[in-house]
PDB file of C-alpha atoms in Angstrom:
ATOM      1  CA  MET A   1     126.479  47.154-157.210  1.00 83.00           C
ATOM      2  CA  ARG A   2     127.848  46.877-160.734  1.00 82.00           C
ATOM      3  CA  ASP A   3     131.476  46.066-161.542  1.00 85.00           C
ATOM      4  CA  LEU A   4     133.293  49.172-162.737  1.00 87.00           C
ATOM      5  CA  HIS A   5     136.788  47.996-161.780  1.00 89.00           C
ATOM      6  CA  ASN A   6     137.084  45.286-164.432  1.00 90.00           C
ATOM      7  CA  ASN A   7     135.531  47.399-167.199  1.00 90.00           C
ATOM      8  CA  VAL A   8     137.669  50.551-167.244  1.00 94.00           C
ATOM      9  CA  ASP A   9     141.189  51.623-168.028  1.00 96.00           C
ATOM     10  CA  ILE A  10     142.619  54.868-166.665  1.00 96.00           C
ATOM     11  CA  ILE A  11     145.518  56.444-168.531  1.00 96.00           C
ATOM     12  CA  ALA A  12     147.483  59.493-167.392  1.00 96.00           C
ATOM     13  CA  THR A  13     147.536  61.775-170.419  1.00 96.00           C
ATOM     14  CA  ILE A  14     149.059  64.761-168.576  1.00 96.00           C
ATOM     15  CA  LYS A  15     151.112  63.552-165.630  1.00 95.00           C
ATOM     16  CA  PRO A  16     151.039  65.945-162.628  1.00 93.00           C
ATOM     17  CA  VAL A  17     153.195  68.919-163.639  1.00 91.00           C
ATOM     18  CA  ALA A  18     153.351  72.706-163.442  1.00 89.00           C
ATOM     19  CA  VAL A  19     151.146  74.029-166.248  1.00 88.00           C
ATOM     20  CA  GLY A  20     154.066  75.890-167.817  1.00 82.00           C
ATOM     21  CA  THR A  21     154.342  78.760-170.265  1.00 76.00           C
ATOM     22  CA  THR A  22     151.408  81.171-170.308  1.00 76.00           C
ATOM     23  CA  GLY A  23     149.290  80.640-173.406  1.00 76.00           C
ATOM     24  CA  THR A  24     150.911  77.279-174.152  1.00 83.00           C
ATOM     25  CA  GLY A  25     150.060  75.114-171.152  1.00 88.00           C
ATOM     26  CA  GLN A  26     150.388  71.339-171.347  1.00 93.00           C
ATOM     27  CA  SER A  27     149.623  68.953-174.196  1.00 94.00           C
ATOM     28  CA  GLY A  28     148.372  65.530-173.250  1.00 96.00           C
ATOM     29  CA  ASP A  29     149.397  62.257-174.845  1.00 97.00           C
ATOM     30  CA  VAL A  30     147.220  61.026-177.702  1.00 97.00           C
ATOM     31  CA  ILE A  31     145.086  58.107-176.485  1.00 97.00           C
ATOM     32  CA  ASP A  32     143.812  55.225-178.619  1.00 97.00           C
ATOM     33  CA  THR A  33     140.187  54.453-177.675  1.00 97.00           C
ATOM     34  CA  ARG A  34     140.041  51.197-179.649  1.00 96.00           C
ATOM     35  CA  GLY A  35     138.326  48.482-177.650  1.00 95.00           C
ATOM     36  CA  TYR A  36     136.160  50.875-175.620  1.00 95.00           C
ATOM     37  CA  ASP A  37     132.782  52.508-176.217  1.00 95.00           C
ATOM     38  CA  ALA A  38     133.014  55.457-173.807  1.00 95.00           C
ATOM     39  CA  VAL A  39     135.584  58.104-172.824  1.00 97.00           C
ATOM     40  CA  GLU A  40     135.721  60.520-169.900  1.00 98.00           C
ATOM     41  CA  PHE A  41     138.473  63.050-169.152  1.00 98.00           C
ATOM     42  CA  SER A  42     139.339  63.849-165.538  1.00 98.00           C
ATOM     43  CA  LEU A  43     141.147  67.208-165.195  1.00 98.00           C
ATOM     44  CA  SER A  44     142.849  68.205-161.934  1.00 97.00           C
ATOM     45  CA  TYR A  45     143.998  71.688-160.987  1.00 95.00           C
ATOM     46  CA  GLY A  46     146.159  72.553-157.952  1.00 94.00           C
ATOM     47  CA  ALA A  47     146.630  75.744-155.962  1.00 92.00           C
ATOM     48  CA  ILE A  48     146.223  78.895-158.084  1.00 91.00           C
ATOM     49  CA  THR A  49     147.656  82.163-156.790  1.00 86.00           C
ATOM     50  CA  ALA A  50     146.619  84.580-159.561  1.00 86.00           C
ATOM     51  CA  THR A  51     142.970  85.624-159.416  1.00 87.00           C
ATOM     52  CA  ALA A  52     142.962  86.557-163.124  1.00 88.00           C
ATOM     53  CA  ALA A  53     144.347  83.182-164.261  1.00 90.00           C
ATOM     54  CA  THR A  54     142.191  80.917-166.386  1.00 92.00           C
ATOM     55  CA  PHE A  55     142.759  77.283-167.341  1.00 93.00           C
ATOM     56  CA  THR A  56     140.913  75.864-170.329  1.00 95.00           C
ATOM     57  CA  PRO A  57     140.969  72.263-171.470  1.00 96.00           C
ATOM     58  CA  VAL A  58     140.907  71.720-175.220  1.00 97.00           C
ATOM     59  CA  ILE A  59     139.673  68.279-176.257  1.00 98.00           C
ATOM     60  CA  LEU A  60     140.983  67.014-179.598  1.00 98.00           C
ATOM     61  CA  HIS A  61     140.127  63.960-181.684  1.00 98.00           C
ATOM     62  CA  GLY A  62     141.190  62.340-184.934  1.00 97.00           C
ATOM     63  CA  ASP A  63     141.093  59.242-187.118  1.00 97.00           C
ATOM     64  CA  VAL A  64     144.903  59.143-187.056  1.00 95.00           C
ATOM     65  CA  THR A  65     147.328  60.578-184.510  1.00 93.00           C
ATOM     66  CA  GLY A  66     148.849  63.171-186.839  1.00 89.00           C
ATOM     67  CA  THR A  67     145.626  65.015-187.663  1.00 90.00           C
ATOM     68  CA  MET A  68     144.026  65.856-184.336  1.00 96.00           C
ATOM     69  CA  THR A  69     141.377  68.620-184.434  1.00 97.00           C
ATOM     70  CA  SER A  70     139.286  70.363-181.786  1.00 97.00           C
ATOM     71  CA  CYS A  71     136.053  68.580-180.940  1.00 97.00           C
ATOM     72  CA  ALA A  72     132.733  70.142-181.807  1.00 97.00           C
ATOM     73  CA  ASP A  73     130.483  70.807-178.810  1.00 95.00           C
ATOM     74  CA  ASP A  74     128.161  68.011-180.013  1.00 97.00           C
ATOM     75  CA  ASP A  75     131.028  65.523-179.473  1.00 98.00           C
ATOM     76  CA  LEU A  76     131.338  66.430-175.786  1.00 98.00           C
ATOM     77  CA  LEU A  77     129.294  65.776-172.665  1.00 98.00           C
ATOM     78  CA  GLY A  78     129.636  69.010-170.754  1.00 97.00           C
ATOM     79  CA  THR A  79     131.681  71.955-171.984  1.00 97.00           C
ATOM     80  CA  GLU A  80     135.363  72.734-172.040  1.00 97.00           C
ATOM     81  CA  ALA A  81     134.602  75.972-170.168  1.00 96.00           C
ATOM     82  CA  ALA A  82     132.815  74.096-167.364  1.00 96.00           C
ATOM     83  CA  ALA A  83     135.729  71.627-167.145  1.00 97.00           C
ATOM     84  CA  GLY A  84     138.203  74.506-166.839  1.00 96.00           C
ATOM     85  CA  ILE A  85     138.924  77.172-164.254  1.00 94.00           C
ATOM     86  CA  ALA A  86     137.674  80.736-164.687  1.00 93.00           C
ATOM     87  CA  ALA A  87     139.186  83.863-163.175  1.00 91.00           C
ATOM     88  CA  ALA A  88     137.975  84.386-159.602  1.00 89.00           C
ATOM     89  CA  ALA A  89     138.265  87.365-157.278  1.00 86.00           C
ATOM     90  CA  THR A  90     138.842  84.894-154.438  1.00 90.00           C
ATOM     91  CA  ARG A  91     140.038  81.332-154.969  1.00 92.00           C
ATOM     92  CA  VAL A  92     137.988  78.669-153.166  1.00 92.00           C
ATOM     93  CA  ASP A  93     139.315  75.147-152.540  1.00 94.00           C
ATOM     94  CA  GLY A  94     137.250  72.594-154.406  1.00 93.00           C
ATOM     95  CA  VAL A  95     135.674  75.231-156.653  1.00 92.00           C
ATOM     96  CA  SER A  96     138.267  77.497-158.305  1.00 92.00           C
ATOM     97  CA  GLU A  97     141.472  75.711-157.213  1.00 92.00           C
ATOM     98  CA  ASN A  98     142.503  72.318-155.822  1.00 96.00           C
ATOM     99  CA  VAL A  99     139.667  70.727-157.758  1.00 96.00           C
ATOM    100  CA  THR A 100     139.036  67.941-160.262  1.00 97.00           C
ATOM    101  CA  LYS A 101     136.545  68.437-163.091  1.00 97.00           C
ATOM    102  CA  ARG A 102     135.416  66.215-165.935  1.00 97.00           C
ATOM    103  CA  ILE A 103     134.202  66.204-169.506  1.00 98.00           C
ATOM    104  CA  GLY A 104     132.941  63.309-171.612  1.00 98.00           C
ATOM    105  CA  TYR A 105     133.641  62.459-175.231  1.00 98.00           C
ATOM    106  CA  ILE A 106     130.968  60.890-177.477  1.00 97.00           C
ATOM    107  CA  GLY A 107     132.461  61.564-180.903  1.00 96.00           C
ATOM    108  CA  GLY A 108     133.263  58.865-183.403  1.00 95.00           C
ATOM    109  CA  LYS A 109     137.023  59.277-183.784  1.00 97.00           C
ATOM    110  CA  ARG A 110     139.513  56.636-182.653  1.00 97.00           C
ATOM    111  CA  TYR A 111     142.098  58.934-181.027  1.00 98.00           C
ATOM    112  CA  VAL A 112     141.554  61.583-178.339  1.00 98.00           C
ATOM    113  CA  GLN A 113     143.735  64.107-176.527  1.00 97.00           C
ATOM    114  CA  ALA A 114     143.322  66.695-173.768  1.00 97.00           C
ATOM    115  CA  ASN A 115     145.395  69.869-173.612  1.00 96.00           C
ATOM    116  CA  ILE A 116     145.230  72.482-170.860  1.00 95.00           C
ATOM    117  CA  VAL A 117     145.854  76.100-171.873  1.00 93.00           C
ATOM    118  CA  ASN A 118     146.490  78.783-169.249  1.00 92.00           C
ATOM    119  CA  THR A 119     146.501  82.583-169.213  1.00 89.00           C
ATOM    120  CA  ALA A 120     148.780  83.052-166.192  1.00 80.00           C
ATOM    121  CA  THR A 121     150.367  81.324-163.202  1.00 66.00           C
ATOM    122  CA  ALA A 122     152.841  78.977-164.869  1.00 75.00           C
ATOM    123  CA  ALA A 123     153.561  77.157-161.574  1.00 85.00           C
ATOM    124  CA  THR A 124     150.018  75.836-160.988  1.00 90.00           C
ATOM    125  CA  PRO A 125     150.035  72.030-161.000  1.00 93.00           C
ATOM    126  CA  VAL A 126     147.691  70.323-163.458  1.00 94.00           C
ATOM    127  CA  ALA A 127     147.009  66.728-164.470  1.00 96.00           C
ATOM    128  CA  ALA A 128     144.639  64.892-166.785  1.00 97.00           C
ATOM    129  CA  ASN A 129     143.512  61.284-166.954  1.00 98.00           C
ATOM    130  CA  VAL A 130     141.496  59.560-169.640  1.00 98.00           C
ATOM    131  CA  ILE A 131     138.994  57.033-168.361  1.00 97.00           C
ATOM    132  CA  LEU A 132     138.150  54.468-171.028  1.00 97.00           C
ATOM    133  CA  HIS A 133     135.067  52.451-170.166  1.00 95.00           C
ATOM    134  CA  ARG A 134     132.557  50.006-171.619  1.00 92.00           C
ATOM    135  CA  ALA A 135     135.415  47.718-172.600  1.00 91.00           C
ATOM    136  CA  HIS A 136     134.795  45.274-175.446  1.00 92.00           C
ATOM    137  CA  ASN A 137     136.935  42.648-173.671  1.00 90.00           C
ATOM    138  CA  ALA A 138     136.685  42.541-169.897  1.00 87.00           C
ATOM    139  CA  PRO A 139     138.209  42.150-167.441  1.00 90.00           C
ATOM    140  CA  VAL A 140     140.636  44.921-168.277  1.00 89.00           C
ATOM    141  CA  ALA A 141     144.199  44.370-167.033  1.00 84.00           C
ATOM    142  CA  THR A 142     145.198  46.610-164.134  1.00 75.00           C
TER     143      THR A 142
END
């Protein structure tokens, strides 16, 4: 086995919270990737009552924190749509609710951010973590 524990840092960018206002959702903290060569976002969605509700992550990046822009598809491993939740006639645990999905970032910007935008169901809990890996200086403090 290889050592992952000493080579990653996990930062909560959206702490577990109700997603909030329809169309606005939650904005994650801006994360500095300096000192790491790889980034993965882990996005968690709780129970969803509305079958028409959708939840879409929007991954942003920038050279400085004040000028974050949406990532091009070429800067992502996977798609924002696949890392989100689509409308579903019937919600299924582990598929369309109560599920964690992921999307990778391979762009060249120093700062990254994940936002989650929703179309309905303001009470649905969401959370997002940024996993920074391939640390330049390991072991990483826990």
